[in-house]
Tab-separated table of C-alpha atoms in Angstrom:
chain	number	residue	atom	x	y	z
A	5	UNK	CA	249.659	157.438	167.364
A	6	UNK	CA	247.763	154.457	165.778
A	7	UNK	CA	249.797	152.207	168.997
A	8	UNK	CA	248.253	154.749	171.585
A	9	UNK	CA	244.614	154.543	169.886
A	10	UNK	CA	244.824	150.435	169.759
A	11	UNK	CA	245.625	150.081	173.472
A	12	UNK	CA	243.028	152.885	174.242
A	13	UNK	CA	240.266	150.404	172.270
A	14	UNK	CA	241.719	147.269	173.718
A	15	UNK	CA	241.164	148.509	177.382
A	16	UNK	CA	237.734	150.505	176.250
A	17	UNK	CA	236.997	146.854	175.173
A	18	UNK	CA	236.804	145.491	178.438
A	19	UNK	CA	234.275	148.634	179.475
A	20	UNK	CA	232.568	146.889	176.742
A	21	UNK	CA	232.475	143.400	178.244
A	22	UNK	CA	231.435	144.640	181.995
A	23	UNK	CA	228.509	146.633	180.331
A	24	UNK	CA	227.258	143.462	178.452
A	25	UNK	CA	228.070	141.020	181.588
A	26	UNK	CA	226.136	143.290	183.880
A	27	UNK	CA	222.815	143.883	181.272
A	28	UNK	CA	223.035	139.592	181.162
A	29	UNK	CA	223.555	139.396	184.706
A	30	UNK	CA	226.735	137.966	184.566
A	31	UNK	CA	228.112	140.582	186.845
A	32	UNK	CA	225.059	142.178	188.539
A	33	UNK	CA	224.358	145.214	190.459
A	34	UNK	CA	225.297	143.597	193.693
A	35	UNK	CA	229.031	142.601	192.475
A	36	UNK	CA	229.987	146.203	192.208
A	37	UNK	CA	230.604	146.724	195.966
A	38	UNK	CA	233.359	143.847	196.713
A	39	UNK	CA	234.968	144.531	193.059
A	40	UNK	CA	235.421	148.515	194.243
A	41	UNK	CA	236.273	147.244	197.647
A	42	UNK	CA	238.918	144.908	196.449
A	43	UNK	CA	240.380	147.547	193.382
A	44	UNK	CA	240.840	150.419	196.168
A	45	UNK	CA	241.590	148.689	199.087
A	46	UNK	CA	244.003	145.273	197.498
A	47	UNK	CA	244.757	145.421	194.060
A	48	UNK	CA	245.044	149.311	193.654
A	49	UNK	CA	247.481	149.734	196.158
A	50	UNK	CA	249.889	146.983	194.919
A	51	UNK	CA	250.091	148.517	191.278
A	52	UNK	CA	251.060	151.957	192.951
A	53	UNK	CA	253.238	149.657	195.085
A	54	UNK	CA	254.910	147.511	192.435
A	55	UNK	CA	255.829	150.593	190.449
A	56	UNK	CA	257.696	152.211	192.567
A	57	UNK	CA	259.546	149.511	193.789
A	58	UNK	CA	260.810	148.906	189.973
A	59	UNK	CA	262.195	152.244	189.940
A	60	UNK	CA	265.753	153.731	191.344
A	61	UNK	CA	266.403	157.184	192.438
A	62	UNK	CA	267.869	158.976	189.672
A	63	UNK	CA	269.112	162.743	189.585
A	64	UNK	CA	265.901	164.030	188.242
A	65	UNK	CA	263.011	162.036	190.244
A	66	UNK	CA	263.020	164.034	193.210
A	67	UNK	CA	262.729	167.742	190.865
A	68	UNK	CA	259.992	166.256	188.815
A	69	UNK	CA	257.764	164.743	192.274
A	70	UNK	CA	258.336	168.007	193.639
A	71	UNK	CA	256.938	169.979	190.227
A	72	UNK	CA	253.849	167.610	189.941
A	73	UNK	CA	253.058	168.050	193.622
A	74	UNK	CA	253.595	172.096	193.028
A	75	UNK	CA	251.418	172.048	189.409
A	76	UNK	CA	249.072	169.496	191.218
A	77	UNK	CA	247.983	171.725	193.831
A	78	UNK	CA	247.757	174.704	191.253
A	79	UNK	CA	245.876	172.994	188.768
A	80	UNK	CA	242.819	172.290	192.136
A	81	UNK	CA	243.135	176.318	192.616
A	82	UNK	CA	242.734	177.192	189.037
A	83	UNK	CA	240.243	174.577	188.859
A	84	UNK	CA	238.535	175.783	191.886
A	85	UNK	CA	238.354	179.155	190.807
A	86	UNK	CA	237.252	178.340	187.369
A	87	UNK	CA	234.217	176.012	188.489
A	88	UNK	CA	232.979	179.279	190.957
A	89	UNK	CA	232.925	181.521	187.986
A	90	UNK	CA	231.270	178.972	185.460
A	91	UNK	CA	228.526	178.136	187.744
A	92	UNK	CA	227.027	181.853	187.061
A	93	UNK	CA	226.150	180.773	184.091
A	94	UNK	CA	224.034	177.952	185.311
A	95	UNK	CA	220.541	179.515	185.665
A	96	UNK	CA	218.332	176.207	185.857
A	97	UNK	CA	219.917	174.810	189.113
A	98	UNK	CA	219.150	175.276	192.613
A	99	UNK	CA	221.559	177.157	194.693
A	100	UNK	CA	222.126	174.684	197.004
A	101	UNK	CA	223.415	172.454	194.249
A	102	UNK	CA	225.568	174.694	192.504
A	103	UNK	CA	228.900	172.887	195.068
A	104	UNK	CA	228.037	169.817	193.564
A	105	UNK	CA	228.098	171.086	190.001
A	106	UNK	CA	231.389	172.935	191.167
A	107	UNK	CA	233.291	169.801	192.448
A	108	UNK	CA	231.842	167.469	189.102
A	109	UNK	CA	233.882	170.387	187.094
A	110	UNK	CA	237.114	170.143	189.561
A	111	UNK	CA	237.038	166.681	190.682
A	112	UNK	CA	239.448	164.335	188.000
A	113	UNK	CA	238.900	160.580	188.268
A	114	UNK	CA	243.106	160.530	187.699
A	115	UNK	CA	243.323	157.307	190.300
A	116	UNK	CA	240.306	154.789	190.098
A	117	UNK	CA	240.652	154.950	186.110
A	118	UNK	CA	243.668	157.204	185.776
A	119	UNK	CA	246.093	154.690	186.887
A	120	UNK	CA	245.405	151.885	184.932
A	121	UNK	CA	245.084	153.652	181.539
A	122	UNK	CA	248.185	155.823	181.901
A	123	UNK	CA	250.299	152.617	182.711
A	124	UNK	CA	248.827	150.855	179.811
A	125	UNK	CA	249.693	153.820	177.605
A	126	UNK	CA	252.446	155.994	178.803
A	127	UNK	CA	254.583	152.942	180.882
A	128	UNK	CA	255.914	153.728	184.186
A	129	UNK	CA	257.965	157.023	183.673
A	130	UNK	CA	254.290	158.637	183.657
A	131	UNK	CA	252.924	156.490	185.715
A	132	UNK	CA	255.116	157.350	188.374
A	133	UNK	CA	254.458	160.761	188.100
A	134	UNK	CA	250.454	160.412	188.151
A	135	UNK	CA	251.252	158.590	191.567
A	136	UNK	CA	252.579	161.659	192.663
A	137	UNK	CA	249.784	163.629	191.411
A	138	UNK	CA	247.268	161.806	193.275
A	139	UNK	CA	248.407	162.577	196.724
A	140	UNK	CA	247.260	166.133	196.065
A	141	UNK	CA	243.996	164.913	194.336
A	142	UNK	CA	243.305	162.979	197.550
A	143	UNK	CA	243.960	166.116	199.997
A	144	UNK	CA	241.974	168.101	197.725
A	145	UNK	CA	238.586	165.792	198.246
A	146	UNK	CA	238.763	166.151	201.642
A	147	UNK	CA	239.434	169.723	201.858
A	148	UNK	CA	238.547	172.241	199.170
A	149	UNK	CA	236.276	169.506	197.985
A	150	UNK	CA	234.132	169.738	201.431
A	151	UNK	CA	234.488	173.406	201.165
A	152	UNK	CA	232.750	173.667	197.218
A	153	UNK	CA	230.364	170.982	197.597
A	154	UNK	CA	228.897	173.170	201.037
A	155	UNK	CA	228.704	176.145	199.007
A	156	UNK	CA	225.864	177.725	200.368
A	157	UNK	CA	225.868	176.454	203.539
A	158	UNK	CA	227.246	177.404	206.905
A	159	UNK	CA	228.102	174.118	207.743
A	160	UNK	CA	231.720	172.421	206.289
A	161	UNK	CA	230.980	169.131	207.977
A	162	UNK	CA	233.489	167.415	210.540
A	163	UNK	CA	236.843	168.582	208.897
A	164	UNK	CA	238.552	166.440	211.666
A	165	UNK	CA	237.179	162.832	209.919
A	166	UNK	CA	237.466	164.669	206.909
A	167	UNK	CA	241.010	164.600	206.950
A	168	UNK	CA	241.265	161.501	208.417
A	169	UNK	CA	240.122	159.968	205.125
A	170	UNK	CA	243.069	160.825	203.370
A	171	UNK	CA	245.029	158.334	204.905
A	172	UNK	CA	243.798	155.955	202.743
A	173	UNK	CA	245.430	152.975	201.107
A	174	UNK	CA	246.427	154.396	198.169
A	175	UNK	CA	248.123	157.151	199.590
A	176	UNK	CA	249.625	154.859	202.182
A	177	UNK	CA	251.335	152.640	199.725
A	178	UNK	CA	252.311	156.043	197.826
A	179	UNK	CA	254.183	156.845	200.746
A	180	UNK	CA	255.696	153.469	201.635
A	181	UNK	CA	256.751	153.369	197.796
A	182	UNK	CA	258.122	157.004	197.883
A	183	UNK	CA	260.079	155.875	201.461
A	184	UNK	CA	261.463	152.752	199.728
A	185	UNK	CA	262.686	155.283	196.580
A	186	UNK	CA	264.340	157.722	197.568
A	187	UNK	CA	265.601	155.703	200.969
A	188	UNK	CA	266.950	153.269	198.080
A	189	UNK	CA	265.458	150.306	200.172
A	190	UNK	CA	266.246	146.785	199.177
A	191	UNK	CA	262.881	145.083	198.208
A	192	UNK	CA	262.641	141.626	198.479
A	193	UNK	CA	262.035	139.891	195.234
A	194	UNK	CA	259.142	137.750	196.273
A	195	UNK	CA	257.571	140.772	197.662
A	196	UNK	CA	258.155	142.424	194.505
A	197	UNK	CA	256.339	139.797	192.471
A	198	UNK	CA	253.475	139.735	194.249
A	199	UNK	CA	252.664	143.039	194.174
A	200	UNK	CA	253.291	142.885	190.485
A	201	UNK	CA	250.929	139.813	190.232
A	202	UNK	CA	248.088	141.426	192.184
A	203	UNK	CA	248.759	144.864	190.663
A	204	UNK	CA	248.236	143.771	187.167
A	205	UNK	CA	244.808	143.101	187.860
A	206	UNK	CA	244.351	147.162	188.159
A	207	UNK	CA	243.491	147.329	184.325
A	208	UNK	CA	240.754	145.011	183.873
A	209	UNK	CA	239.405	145.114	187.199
A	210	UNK	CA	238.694	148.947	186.914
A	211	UNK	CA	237.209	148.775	183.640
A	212	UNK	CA	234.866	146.316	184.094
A	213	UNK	CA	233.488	148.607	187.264
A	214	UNK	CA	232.916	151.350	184.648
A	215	UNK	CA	230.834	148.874	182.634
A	216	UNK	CA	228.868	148.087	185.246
A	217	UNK	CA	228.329	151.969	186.304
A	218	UNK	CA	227.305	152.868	182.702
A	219	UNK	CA	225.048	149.685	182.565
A	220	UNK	CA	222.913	151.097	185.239
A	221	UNK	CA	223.290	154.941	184.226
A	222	UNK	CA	219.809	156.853	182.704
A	223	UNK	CA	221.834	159.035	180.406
A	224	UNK	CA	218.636	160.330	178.550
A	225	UNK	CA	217.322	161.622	181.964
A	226	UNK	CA	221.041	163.411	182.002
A	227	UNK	CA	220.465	164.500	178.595
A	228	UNK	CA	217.410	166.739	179.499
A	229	UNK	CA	219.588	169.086	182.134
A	230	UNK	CA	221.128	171.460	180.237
A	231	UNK	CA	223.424	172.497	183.190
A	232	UNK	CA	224.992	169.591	183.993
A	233	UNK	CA	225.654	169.480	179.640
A	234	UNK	CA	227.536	172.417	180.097
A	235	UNK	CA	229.456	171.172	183.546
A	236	UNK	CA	230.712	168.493	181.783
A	237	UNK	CA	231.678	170.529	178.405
A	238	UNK	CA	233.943	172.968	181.266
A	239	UNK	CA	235.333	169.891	182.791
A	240	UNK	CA	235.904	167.602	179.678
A	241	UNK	CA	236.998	170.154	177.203
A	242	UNK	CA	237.769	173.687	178.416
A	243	UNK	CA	239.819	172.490	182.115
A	244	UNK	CA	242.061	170.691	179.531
A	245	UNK	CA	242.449	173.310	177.114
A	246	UNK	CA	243.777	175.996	179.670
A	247	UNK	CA	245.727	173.717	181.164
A	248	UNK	CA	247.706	172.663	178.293
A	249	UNK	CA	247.979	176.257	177.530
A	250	UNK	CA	249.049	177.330	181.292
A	251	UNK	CA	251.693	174.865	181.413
A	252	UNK	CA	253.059	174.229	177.934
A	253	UNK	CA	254.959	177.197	177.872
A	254	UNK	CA	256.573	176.242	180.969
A	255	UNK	CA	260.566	175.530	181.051
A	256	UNK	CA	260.258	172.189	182.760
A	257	UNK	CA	260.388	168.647	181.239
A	258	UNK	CA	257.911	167.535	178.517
A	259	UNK	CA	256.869	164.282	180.931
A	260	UNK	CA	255.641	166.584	183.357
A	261	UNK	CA	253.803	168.991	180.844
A	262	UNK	CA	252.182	165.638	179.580
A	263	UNK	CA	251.364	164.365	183.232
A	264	UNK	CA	249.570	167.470	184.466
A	265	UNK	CA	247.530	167.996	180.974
A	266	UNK	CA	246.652	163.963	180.722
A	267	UNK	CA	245.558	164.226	184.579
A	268	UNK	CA	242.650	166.363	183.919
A	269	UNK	CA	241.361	164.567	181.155
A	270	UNK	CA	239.699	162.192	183.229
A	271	UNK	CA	235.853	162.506	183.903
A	272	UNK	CA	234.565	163.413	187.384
A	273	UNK	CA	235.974	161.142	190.038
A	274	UNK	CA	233.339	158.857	191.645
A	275	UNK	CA	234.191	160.149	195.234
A	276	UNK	CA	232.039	163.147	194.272
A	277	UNK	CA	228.924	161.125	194.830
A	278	UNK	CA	230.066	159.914	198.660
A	279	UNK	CA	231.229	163.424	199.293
A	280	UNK	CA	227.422	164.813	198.403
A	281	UNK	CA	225.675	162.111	200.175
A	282	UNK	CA	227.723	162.492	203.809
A	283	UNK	CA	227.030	166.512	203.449
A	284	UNK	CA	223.271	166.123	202.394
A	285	UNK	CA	224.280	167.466	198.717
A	286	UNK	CA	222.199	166.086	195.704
A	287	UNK	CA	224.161	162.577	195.159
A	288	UNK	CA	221.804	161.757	192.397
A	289	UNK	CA	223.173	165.124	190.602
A	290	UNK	CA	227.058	164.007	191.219
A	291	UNK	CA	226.452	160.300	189.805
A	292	UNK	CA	224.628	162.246	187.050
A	293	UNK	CA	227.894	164.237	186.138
A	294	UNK	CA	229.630	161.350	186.676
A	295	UNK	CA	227.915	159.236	183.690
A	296	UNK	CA	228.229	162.121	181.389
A	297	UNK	CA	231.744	162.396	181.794
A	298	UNK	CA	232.486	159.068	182.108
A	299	UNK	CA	230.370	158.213	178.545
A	300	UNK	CA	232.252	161.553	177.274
A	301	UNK	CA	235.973	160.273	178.055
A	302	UNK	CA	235.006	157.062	176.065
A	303	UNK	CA	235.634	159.322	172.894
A	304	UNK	CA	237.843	161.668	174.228
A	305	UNK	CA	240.582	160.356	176.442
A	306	UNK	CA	241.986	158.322	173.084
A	307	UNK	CA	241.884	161.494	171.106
A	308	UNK	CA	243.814	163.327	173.893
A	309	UNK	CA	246.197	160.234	174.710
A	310	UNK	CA	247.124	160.530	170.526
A	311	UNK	CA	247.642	164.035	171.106
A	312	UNK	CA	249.572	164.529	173.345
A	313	UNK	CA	251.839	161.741	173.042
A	314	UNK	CA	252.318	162.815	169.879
A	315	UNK	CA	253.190	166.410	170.276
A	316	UNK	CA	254.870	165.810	173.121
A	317	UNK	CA	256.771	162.923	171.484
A	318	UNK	CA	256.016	160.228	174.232
């Protein structure tokens, strides 16, 4: 446990270090755009790539991508369904923001930040698996994503260029890598190092982005809305809780058990934000949710990294 909690604080650290570079304008406002564009479009994509190139098939990979993928796409229903019947209880926001408070309590940020903590932490059995998980956590932003955050309305948006955006590059090197797996495809080694090299960059690269995002975040403004308090209470605390106690009881491998509980431990993804603004949603109320979370996970993704990996022996 006390391993777990020092490499949550080491990476936490560099969070740290991007939120003092940005407030000395070491790393200002206007670095944040190239930094996400090079994470999710470069260096992203390699890690994914580079891990599943170090793996071989083995008689229980293709059970346990075909159970994440299954508890994946249960965990966005549950989720879904969950988020429609907490929002009842939200009384001070407008109707026609209720989808966005609906997606901030679905919506897991299990790639962007995900991927580089759980291969700090759990190594590359788990990581592997929270690969997996993201192809469904991409399909669900642009589908039952659209449909929450237009709650209220009678317009979905283009669903055609919605789906388009799931072919993105993460999910194209999740493919590739899943193609080279299980087709037991010969990588070359220089190939193989370089996406290593550039991979490896995930961990700090990501974390100093969140730094910079909770630099320029007005969390006593967020303070003040009692709604979006309790939004990120559902998503932080309770989606985690029933989770762990939908799946624990589960005969299927403790990895996987771990996996799907870890995954939604992980504040409100930052795609929320785009998603509000290209469907004239309140993108000010998604970035919102996104801070709280984010500042939230600070305490608890190390308590729920040391508990799990300790009850689940990891």
């Amino acid at each position: 446990m006390l391993t777990v909690l020092s490499k949550i604080l080491v990476i936490f650290a560099v969070v740290a270090i991007g939120f003092f570079c940005n407030k000395k304008g070491i790393l200002p406002n206007s670095a944040e755009p190239p930094l996400v564009d090079l994470l999710i479009l470069v260096i992203s994509p390699c890690m994914i790539l580079g891990s599943l190139f170090s793996r071989t098939l083995e008689s229980d990979t293709l059970p346990k991508t075909l159970l994440v993928l299954a508890l994946s796409a249960g965990y966005f229903i549950f989720a879904g369904i969950i988020s429609f019947i907490m929002k009842r209880f939200m009384k001070h926001t407008p109707s026609k923001d209720l989808g966005v408070m609906m997606v901030i309590m679905t919506a897991v940020n299990s790639g962007f930040m995900g991927f580089p903590i759980t291969k700090a932490i759990f190594g590359d059995d788990i990581f592997f698996l929270i690969v997996i998980q993201n192809i469904i956590l991409n399909i669900y932003f642009y589908s039952m994503a659209i449909i929450q955050i237009s709650y209220g309305s009678s317009d979905i948006g283009d669903i055609k260029s919605s789906l388009k955006s799931i072919i993105n590059p993460n999910i194209i090197a999740a493919i590739i890598g899943l193609i080279v797996l299980f087709g037991s495809i010969n990588v070359p080694a220089a190939i193989k190092e370089l996406v290593d090299m550039l991979g490896a960059v995930t961990t700090p690269l990501s974390m100093l982005i969140v730094g910079i995002r909770l630099s320029n975040s007005n969390l006593k403004a967020v303070l003040k809305n009692s709604d979006l308090i309790f939004a990120a209470i559902v998503k932080m605390l309770v989606m985690p809780a029933l989770v762990f106690l939908a799946v624990n009881w589960l005969p299927i491998s403790s990895d996987v058990k771990l996996l799907i509980v870890w995954a939604t431990c992980f504040p409100t993804a930052v795609v929320t934000v785009s998603l509000a603004s290209k469907y004239g949603r309140n993108a000010t109320l998604a970035a919102e949710g996104i801070a709280l979370t984010t500042v939230m996970s600070l305490v608890l993704l190390p308590i729920a990294a040391a508990l799990l990996s300790g009850y689940y022996g990891f």
